[in-house]
PDB file of C-alpha atoms in Angstrom:
ATOM      1  CA  GLY A   1     115.701  81.969  79.538  1.00  0.00           C
ATOM      2  CA  ASP A   2     113.666  79.958  79.958  1.00  0.00           C
ATOM      3  CA  SER A   3     109.816  81.417  79.562  1.00  0.00           C
ATOM      4  CA  VAL A   4     106.384  79.879  79.677  1.00  0.00           C
ATOM      5  CA  THR A   5     103.160  81.796  77.163  1.00  0.00           C
ATOM      6  CA  GLN A   6      99.492  81.006  78.472  1.00  0.00           C
ATOM      7  CA  MET A   7      96.737  82.045  76.344  1.00  0.00           C
ATOM      8  CA  GLU A   8      95.031  85.123  77.717  1.00  0.00           C
ATOM      9  CA  GLY A   9      91.432  85.345  79.569  1.00  0.00           C
ATOM     10  CA  PRO A  10      89.442  85.271  81.447  1.00  0.00           C
ATOM     11  CA  VAL A  11      87.817  82.031  80.096  1.00  0.00           C
ATOM     12  CA  THR A  12      84.292  81.751  80.443  1.00  0.00           C
ATOM     13  CA  LEU A  13      82.676  78.561  79.921  1.00  0.00           C
ATOM     14  CA  SER A  14      79.225  77.118  80.607  1.00  0.00           C
ATOM     15  CA  GLU A  15      79.074  73.890  82.916  1.00  0.00           C
ATOM     16  CA  GLU A  16      79.893  71.129  81.435  1.00  0.00           C
ATOM     17  CA  ALA A  17      81.795  72.361  78.407  1.00  0.00           C
ATOM     18  CA  PHE A  18      85.101  71.179  77.205  1.00  0.00           C
ATOM     19  CA  LEU A  19      88.142  73.099  78.343  1.00  0.00           C
ATOM     20  CA  THR A  20      91.428  74.096  77.116  1.00  0.00           C
ATOM     21  CA  ILE A  21      93.961  76.533  78.244  1.00  0.00           C
ATOM     22  CA  ASN A  22      97.310  76.744  75.675  1.00  0.00           C
ATOM     23  CA  CYS A  23     100.376  76.624  77.012  1.00  0.00           C
ATOM     24  CA  THR A  24     103.833  76.813  75.372  1.00  0.00           C
ATOM     25  CA  TYR A  25     107.267  77.318  76.474  1.00  0.00           C
ATOM     26  CA  THR A  26     110.950  78.217  75.594  1.00  0.00           C
ATOM     27  CA  ALA A  27     113.567  75.950  77.215  1.00  0.00           C
ATOM     28  CA  THR A  28     116.999  74.310  77.005  1.00  0.00           C
ATOM     29  CA  GLY A  29     117.406  70.752  77.902  1.00  0.00           C
ATOM     30  CA  TYR A  30     114.616  68.668  79.409  1.00  0.00           C
ATOM     31  CA  PRO A  31     112.412  70.863  81.418  1.00  0.00           C
ATOM     32  CA  SER A  32     109.425  69.374  83.636  1.00  0.00           C
ATOM     33  CA  LEU A  33     105.996  70.420  83.234  1.00  0.00           C
ATOM     34  CA  PHE A  34     103.635  71.650  85.416  1.00  0.00           C
ATOM     35  CA  TRP A  35      99.787  73.020  85.708  1.00  0.00           C
ATOM     36  CA  TYR A  36      99.049  74.858  88.934  1.00  0.00           C
ATOM     37  CA  VAL A  37      95.698  76.345  90.085  1.00  0.00           C
ATOM     38  CA  GLN A  38      94.567  78.885  92.538  1.00  0.00           C
ATOM     39  CA  TYR A  39      91.188  79.065  94.084  1.00  0.00           C
ATOM     40  CA  PRO A  40      90.295  82.527  95.182  1.00  0.00           C
ATOM     41  CA  GLY A  41      92.039  83.589  98.292  1.00  0.00           C
ATOM     42  CA  GLU A  42      94.188  80.774  98.257  1.00  0.00           C
ATOM     43  CA  GLY A  43      98.149  79.597  97.506  1.00  0.00           C
ATOM     44  CA  LEU A  44      98.676  77.547  94.280  1.00  0.00           C
ATOM     45  CA  GLN A  45      98.145  74.225  94.473  1.00  0.00           C
ATOM     46  CA  LEU A  46      99.868  71.757  92.160  1.00  0.00           C
ATOM     47  CA  LEU A  47      97.374  69.879  89.544  1.00  0.00           C
ATOM     48  CA  LEU A  48      99.393  67.840  87.196  1.00  0.00           C
ATOM     49  CA  LYS A  49     103.033  67.520  86.337  1.00  0.00           C
ATOM     50  CA  ALA A  50     105.146  65.639  83.359  1.00  0.00           C
ATOM     51  CA  THR A  51     109.138  65.179  83.507  1.00  0.00           C
ATOM     52  CA  LYS A  52     109.422  63.784  79.599  1.00  0.00           C
ATOM     53  CA  ALA A  53     108.530  63.905  76.083  1.00  0.00           C
ATOM     54  CA  ASP A  54     104.789  62.409  75.533  1.00  0.00           C
ATOM     55  CA  ASP A  55     103.901  62.025  79.340  1.00  0.00           C
ATOM     56  CA  LYS A  56     100.556  62.974  80.225  1.00  0.00           C
ATOM     57  CA  GLY A  57      99.622  64.277  83.846  1.00  0.00           C
ATOM     58  CA  SER A  58      96.019  63.833  84.618  1.00  0.00           C
ATOM     59  CA  ASN A  59      94.195  64.478  87.973  1.00  0.00           C
ATOM     60  CA  LYS A  60      90.564  65.367  89.081  1.00  0.00           C
ATOM     61  CA  GLY A  61      89.537  64.859  85.255  1.00  0.00           C
ATOM     62  CA  PHE A  62      92.159  66.970  84.157  1.00  0.00           C
ATOM     63  CA  GLU A  63      94.699  66.276  81.381  1.00  0.00           C
ATOM     64  CA  ALA A  64      98.040  67.702  79.715  1.00  0.00           C
ATOM     65  CA  THR A  65     100.432  66.053  77.435  1.00  0.00           C
ATOM     66  CA  TYR A  66     103.938  67.010  77.137  1.00  0.00           C
ATOM     67  CA  ARG A  67     104.566  67.421  73.466  1.00  0.00           C
ATOM     68  CA  LYS A  68     108.020  68.432  72.880  1.00  0.00           C
ATOM     69  CA  GLU A  69     107.908  68.616  69.028  1.00  0.00           C
ATOM     70  CA  THR A  70     105.738  71.883  69.459  1.00  0.00           C
ATOM     71  CA  THR A  71     107.002  72.818  72.958  1.00  0.00           C
ATOM     72  CA  SER A  72     103.057  72.598  74.313  1.00  0.00           C
ATOM     73  CA  PHE A  73     101.654  71.354  77.359  1.00  0.00           C
ATOM     74  CA  HIS A  74      97.857  72.247  76.897  1.00  0.00           C
ATOM     75  CA  LEU A  75      95.544  72.040  79.948  1.00  0.00           C
ATOM     76  CA  GLU A  76      92.068  69.645  78.737  1.00  0.00           C
ATOM     77  CA  LYS A  77      89.235  69.145  80.660  1.00  0.00           C
ATOM     78  CA  GLY A  78      86.278  67.100  79.039  1.00  0.00           C
ATOM     79  CA  SER A  79      83.559  68.443  80.897  1.00  0.00           C
ATOM     80  CA  VAL A  80      83.669  71.420  83.054  1.00  0.00           C
ATOM     81  CA  GLN A  81      82.386  72.343  86.733  1.00  0.00           C
ATOM     82  CA  VAL A  82      81.431  75.749  88.295  1.00  0.00           C
ATOM     83  CA  SER A  83      83.363  74.586  91.204  1.00  0.00           C
ATOM     84  CA  ASP A  84      86.676  74.583  88.543  1.00  0.00           C
ATOM     85  CA  SER A  85      86.817  78.012  88.576  1.00  0.00           C
ATOM     86  CA  ALA A  86      90.198  79.226  88.996  1.00  0.00           C
ATOM     87  CA  VAL A  87      93.266  80.899  87.750  1.00  0.00           C
ATOM     88  CA  TYR A  88      95.491  78.356  86.377  1.00  0.00           C
ATOM     89  CA  PHE A  89      99.402  78.453  85.666  1.00  0.00           C
ATOM     90  CA  CYS A  90     101.604  76.941  83.747  1.00  0.00           C
ATOM     91  CA  ALA A  91     105.388  76.255  85.002  1.00  0.00           C
ATOM     92  CA  LEU A  92     108.416  74.620  84.006  1.00  0.00           C
ATOM     93  CA  SER A  93     111.134  73.496  86.008  1.00  0.00           C
ATOM     94  CA  ASN A  94     114.277  73.171  84.194  1.00  0.00           C
ATOM     95  CA  THR A  95     117.440  71.083  85.565  1.00  0.00           C
ATOM     96  CA  GLY A  96     119.849  73.673  84.466  1.00  0.00           C
ATOM     97  CA  THR A  97     118.323  75.960  86.731  1.00  0.00           C
ATOM     98  CA  ALA A  98     117.659  73.910  90.148  1.00  0.00           C
ATOM     99  CA  SER A  99     114.887  75.286  92.380  1.00  0.00           C
ATOM    100  CA  LYS A 100     113.427  78.039  89.987  1.00  0.00           C
ATOM    101  CA  LEU A 101     109.787  77.189  88.579  1.00  0.00           C
ATOM    102  CA  THR A 102     109.203  79.782  85.695  1.00  0.00           C
ATOM    103  CA  PHE A 103     105.346  80.750  85.457  1.00  0.00           C
ATOM    104  CA  GLY A 104     103.525  81.688  83.117  1.00  0.00           C
ATOM    105  CA  THR A 105     101.281  84.964  83.763  1.00  0.00           C
ATOM    106  CA  GLY A 106      98.168  82.582  84.628  1.00  0.00           C
ATOM    107  CA  THR A 107      94.758  81.923  82.785  1.00  0.00           C
ATOM    108  CA  ARG A 108      91.361  83.085  84.708  1.00  0.00           C
ATOM    109  CA  LEU A 109      88.503  80.174  84.212  1.00  0.00           C
ATOM    110  CA  GLN A 110      85.194  81.401  85.039  1.00  0.00           C
ATOM    111  CA  VAL A 111      82.173  78.495  84.857  1.00  0.00           C
ATOM    112  CA  THR A 112      78.825  79.298  85.063  1.00  0.00           C
ATOM    113  CA  LEU A 113      75.567  77.129  85.085  1.00  0.00           C
TER     114      LEU A 113
ATOM    115  CA  ASN B   1      97.406  69.362 108.655  1.00  0.00           C
ATOM    116  CA  ALA B   2      98.366  73.125 108.007  1.00  0.00           C
ATOM    117  CA  GLY B   3     101.208  72.738 105.623  1.00  0.00           C
ATOM    118  CA  VAL B   4     102.562  75.937 104.801  1.00  0.00           C
ATOM    119  CA  THR B   5     101.677  79.230 106.974  1.00  0.00           C
ATOM    120  CA  GLN B   6     102.131  82.863 106.290  1.00  0.00           C
ATOM    121  CA  THR B   7     101.521  85.337 108.685  1.00  0.00           C
ATOM    122  CA  PRO B   8     100.277  88.281 108.408  1.00  0.00           C
ATOM    123  CA  LYS B   9      97.499  87.708 105.500  1.00  0.00           C
ATOM    124  CA  PHE B  10      96.985  91.562 105.003  1.00  0.00           C
ATOM    125  CA  GLN B  11      99.480  94.846 105.586  1.00  0.00           C
ATOM    126  CA  VAL B  12      99.544  98.099 105.087  1.00  0.00           C
ATOM    127  CA  LEU B  13     102.751 100.139 105.052  1.00  0.00           C
ATOM    128  CA  LYS B  14     103.728 103.675 104.547  1.00  0.00           C
ATOM    129  CA  THR B  15     106.958 104.050 102.270  1.00  0.00           C
ATOM    130  CA  GLY B  16     109.707 103.787 103.855  1.00  0.00           C
ATOM    131  CA  GLN B  17     108.964 101.267 106.284  1.00  0.00           C
ATOM    132  CA  SER B  18     109.956  98.025 107.085  1.00  0.00           C
ATOM    133  CA  MET B  19     108.240  94.681 108.542  1.00  0.00           C
ATOM    134  CA  THR B  20     108.790  90.926 108.057  1.00  0.00           C
ATOM    135  CA  LEU B  21     106.795  88.514 106.341  1.00  0.00           C
ATOM    136  CA  GLN B  22     106.375  85.292 108.196  1.00  0.00           C
ATOM    137  CA  CYS B  23     106.241  81.516 107.020  1.00  0.00           C
ATOM    138  CA  ALA B  24     106.498  78.150 108.772  1.00  0.00           C
ATOM    139  CA  GLN B  25     106.131  74.458 106.993  1.00  0.00           C
ATOM    140  CA  ASP B  26     104.901  71.582 108.916  1.00  0.00           C
ATOM    141  CA  MET B  27     105.797  69.002 106.287  1.00  0.00           C
ATOM    142  CA  ASN B  28     109.766  68.645 107.059  1.00  0.00           C
ATOM    143  CA  HIS B  29     110.682  70.016 103.743  1.00  0.00           C
ATOM    144  CA  ASN B  30     114.246  71.180 103.113  1.00  0.00           C
ATOM    145  CA  SER B  31     113.786  73.663 100.689  1.00  0.00           C
ATOM    146  CA  MET B  32     111.744  77.334 100.732  1.00  0.00           C
ATOM    147  CA  TYR B  33     110.849  79.773  98.618  1.00  0.00           C
ATOM    148  CA  TRP B  34     109.628  83.177  98.513  1.00  0.00           C
ATOM    149  CA  TYR B  35     107.574  84.528  95.643  1.00  0.00           C
ATOM    150  CA  ARG B  36     105.617  87.600  94.784  1.00  0.00           C
ATOM    151  CA  GLN B  37     102.265  87.941  92.402  1.00  0.00           C
ATOM    152  CA  ASP B  38     101.646  90.772  90.156  1.00  0.00           C
ATOM    153  CA  PRO B  39      99.065  90.853  87.636  1.00  0.00           C
ATOM    154  CA  GLY B  40      99.904  90.021  84.598  1.00  0.00           C
ATOM    155  CA  MET B  41     103.442  88.731  85.421  1.00  0.00           C
ATOM    156  CA  GLY B  42     102.738  85.485  87.165  1.00  0.00           C
ATOM    157  CA  LEU B  43     104.888  84.628  89.940  1.00  0.00           C
ATOM    158  CA  ARG B  44     108.578  85.714  90.460  1.00  0.00           C
ATOM    159  CA  LEU B  45     111.118  84.317  92.603  1.00  0.00           C
ATOM    160  CA  ILE B  46     112.576  86.659  95.045  1.00  0.00           C
ATOM    161  CA  TYR B  47     114.802  84.539  97.323  1.00  0.00           C
ATOM    162  CA  TYR B  48     115.213  80.974  98.210  1.00  0.00           C
ATOM    163  CA  SER B  49     116.767  78.996 100.272  1.00  0.00           C
ATOM    164  CA  ALA B  50     117.730  75.541  99.501  1.00  0.00           C
ATOM    165  CA  SER B  51     118.565  73.757 103.009  1.00  0.00           C
ATOM    166  CA  GLU B  52     118.530  74.925 106.333  1.00  0.00           C
ATOM    167  CA  GLY B  53     121.537  77.671 106.612  1.00  0.00           C
ATOM    168  CA  THR B  54     121.725  78.596 102.445  1.00  0.00           C
ATOM    169  CA  THR B  55     119.742  81.424 100.860  1.00  0.00           C
ATOM    170  CA  ASP B  56     119.953  82.212  97.574  1.00  0.00           C
ATOM    171  CA  LYS B  57     118.826  85.288  95.017  1.00  0.00           C
ATOM    172  CA  GLY B  58     116.535  84.669  92.603  1.00  0.00           C
ATOM    173  CA  GLU B  59     114.549  86.733  89.993  1.00  0.00           C
ATOM    174  CA  VAL B  60     113.509  89.815  91.567  1.00  0.00           C
ATOM    175  CA  PRO B  61     115.761  90.093  95.003  1.00  0.00           C
ATOM    176  CA  ASN B  62     116.166  93.864  95.075  1.00  0.00           C
ATOM    177  CA  GLY B  63     114.809  96.022  98.108  1.00  0.00           C
ATOM    178  CA  TYR B  64     114.509  92.637 100.060  1.00  0.00           C
ATOM    179  CA  ASN B  65     116.176  90.416 102.276  1.00  0.00           C
ATOM    180  CA  VAL B  66     115.351  86.788 103.867  1.00  0.00           C
ATOM    181  CA  SER B  67     116.361  84.543 106.717  1.00  0.00           C
ATOM    182  CA  ARG B  68     116.294  80.834 107.323  1.00  0.00           C
ATOM    183  CA  LEU B  69     115.747  80.651 110.789  1.00  0.00           C
ATOM    184  CA  ASN B  70     115.645  77.432 111.177  1.00  0.00           C
ATOM    185  CA  LYS B  71     114.454  74.060 108.996  1.00  0.00           C
ATOM    186  CA  ARG B  72     110.565  75.234 109.621  1.00  0.00           C
ATOM    187  CA  GLU B  73     111.139  79.049 109.312  1.00  0.00           C
ATOM    188  CA  PHE B  74     112.000  81.251 106.192  1.00  0.00           C
ATOM    189  CA  SER B  75     111.148  84.984 106.764  1.00  0.00           C
ATOM    190  CA  LEU B  76     111.328  87.819 104.084  1.00  0.00           C
ATOM    191  CA  ARG B  77     112.219  91.446 105.286  1.00  0.00           C
ATOM    192  CA  LEU B  78     111.325  94.892 103.601  1.00  0.00           C
ATOM    193  CA  GLU B  79     114.032  97.094 105.108  1.00  0.00           C
ATOM    194  CA  SER B  80     112.179 100.311 103.357  1.00  0.00           C
ATOM    195  CA  ALA B  81     109.064  99.456 101.876  1.00  0.00           C
ATOM    196  CA  ALA B  82     108.506 101.155  98.477  1.00  0.00           C
ATOM    197  CA  PRO B  83     104.940 101.176  96.536  1.00  0.00           C
ATOM    198  CA  SER B  84     106.569  98.992  93.740  1.00  0.00           C
ATOM    199  CA  GLN B  85     106.433  96.241  96.747  1.00  0.00           C
ATOM    200  CA  THR B  86     102.714  96.186  96.523  1.00  0.00           C
ATOM    201  CA  SER B  87     101.903  92.679  95.762  1.00  0.00           C
ATOM    202  CA  VAL B  88     100.474  89.177  96.894  1.00  0.00           C
ATOM    203  CA  TYR B  89     103.404  87.428  98.862  1.00  0.00           C
ATOM    204  CA  PHE B  90     103.786  83.588  98.562  1.00  0.00           C
ATOM    205  CA  CYS B  91     105.950  81.228 100.684  1.00  0.00           C
ATOM    206  CA  ALA B  92     106.369  78.010  99.155  1.00  0.00           C
ATOM    207  CA  SER B  93     108.178  74.928  99.960  1.00  0.00           C
ATOM    208  CA  SER B  94     109.599  71.154  98.478  1.00  0.00           C
ATOM    209  CA  GLU B  95     111.248  68.315  99.636  1.00  0.00           C
ATOM    210  CA  GLN B  96     113.963  69.098  97.672  1.00  0.00           C
ATOM    211  CA  VAL B  97     115.534  71.722  95.536  1.00  0.00           C
ATOM    212  CA  GLY B  98     115.515  70.224  92.029  1.00  0.00           C
ATOM    213  CA  TRP B  99     113.354  70.249  88.835  1.00  0.00           C
ATOM    214  CA  ASP B 100     110.689  67.246  90.222  1.00  0.00           C
ATOM    215  CA  SER B 101     110.011  68.441  93.094  1.00  0.00           C
ATOM    216  CA  PRO B 102     106.585  70.488  93.116  1.00  0.00           C
ATOM    217  CA  LEU B 103     106.190  73.324  95.577  1.00  0.00           C
ATOM    218  CA  HIS B 104     103.658  73.337  98.332  1.00  0.00           C
ATOM    219  CA  PHE B 105     102.302  77.071  98.722  1.00  0.00           C
ATOM    220  CA  GLY B 106     100.896  79.313 101.648  1.00  0.00           C
ATOM    221  CA  ASN B 107      97.643  81.360 101.351  1.00  0.00           C
ATOM    222  CA  GLY B 108      99.473  84.800 100.475  1.00  0.00           C
ATOM    223  CA  THR B 109      99.967  88.070 102.232  1.00  0.00           C
ATOM    224  CA  ARG B 110      98.591  91.025 100.484  1.00  0.00           C
ATOM    225  CA  LEU B 111     100.640  93.803 101.211  1.00  0.00           C
ATOM    226  CA  THR B 112      99.945  97.577  99.949  1.00  0.00           C
ATOM    227  CA  VAL B 113     102.561 100.317 100.433  1.00  0.00           C
ATOM    228  CA  THR B 114     101.498 104.062 100.075  1.00  0.00           C
TER     229      THR B 114
END
């Protein structure tokens, strides 16, 4: 079945550091890929998405490129802020599993001054 | 601009008690979902409703029931709570069921079963 693997956290960075959170997936067909973010005490919010190979999703300075050859969708940001501290979830949705999002286990990011 | 509203925010139950988690959305979305979030396991789909009048099982439906009361509301019921159901529960909605329709989440209900 479909699955998503994320790097273990927590990830601790200083403000203005470069961020990479790795995400790889296993799926048949041509899934859509998502990054969701969860701030403390809140529900998940869509951060960005990509719906086909080589698409780049971007939002709020975050980017991720859909790489079909490496089945990856790594999240990057050039300069993190304290306000980026949150849990980040990689997810996929497959054309053959209407409605279901398959989530990774989440990666906690802590940004310090 | 409420989005998805869940009640209650917190709940403590004893084993065997029952309760209903409420969810309402004001975005005129067709599809609604219930997920549970457990440490180290990400989110897992319990039940979903593709449209008003329909419900389907997700990945972990055992011990739960749902009702799609109308287009806005989708409730989750635990008939006889068990400690294994201690979790954070999230309701979500989307314009439609489908691979390209992002989910909008509520802020969650933290449930503890003792």
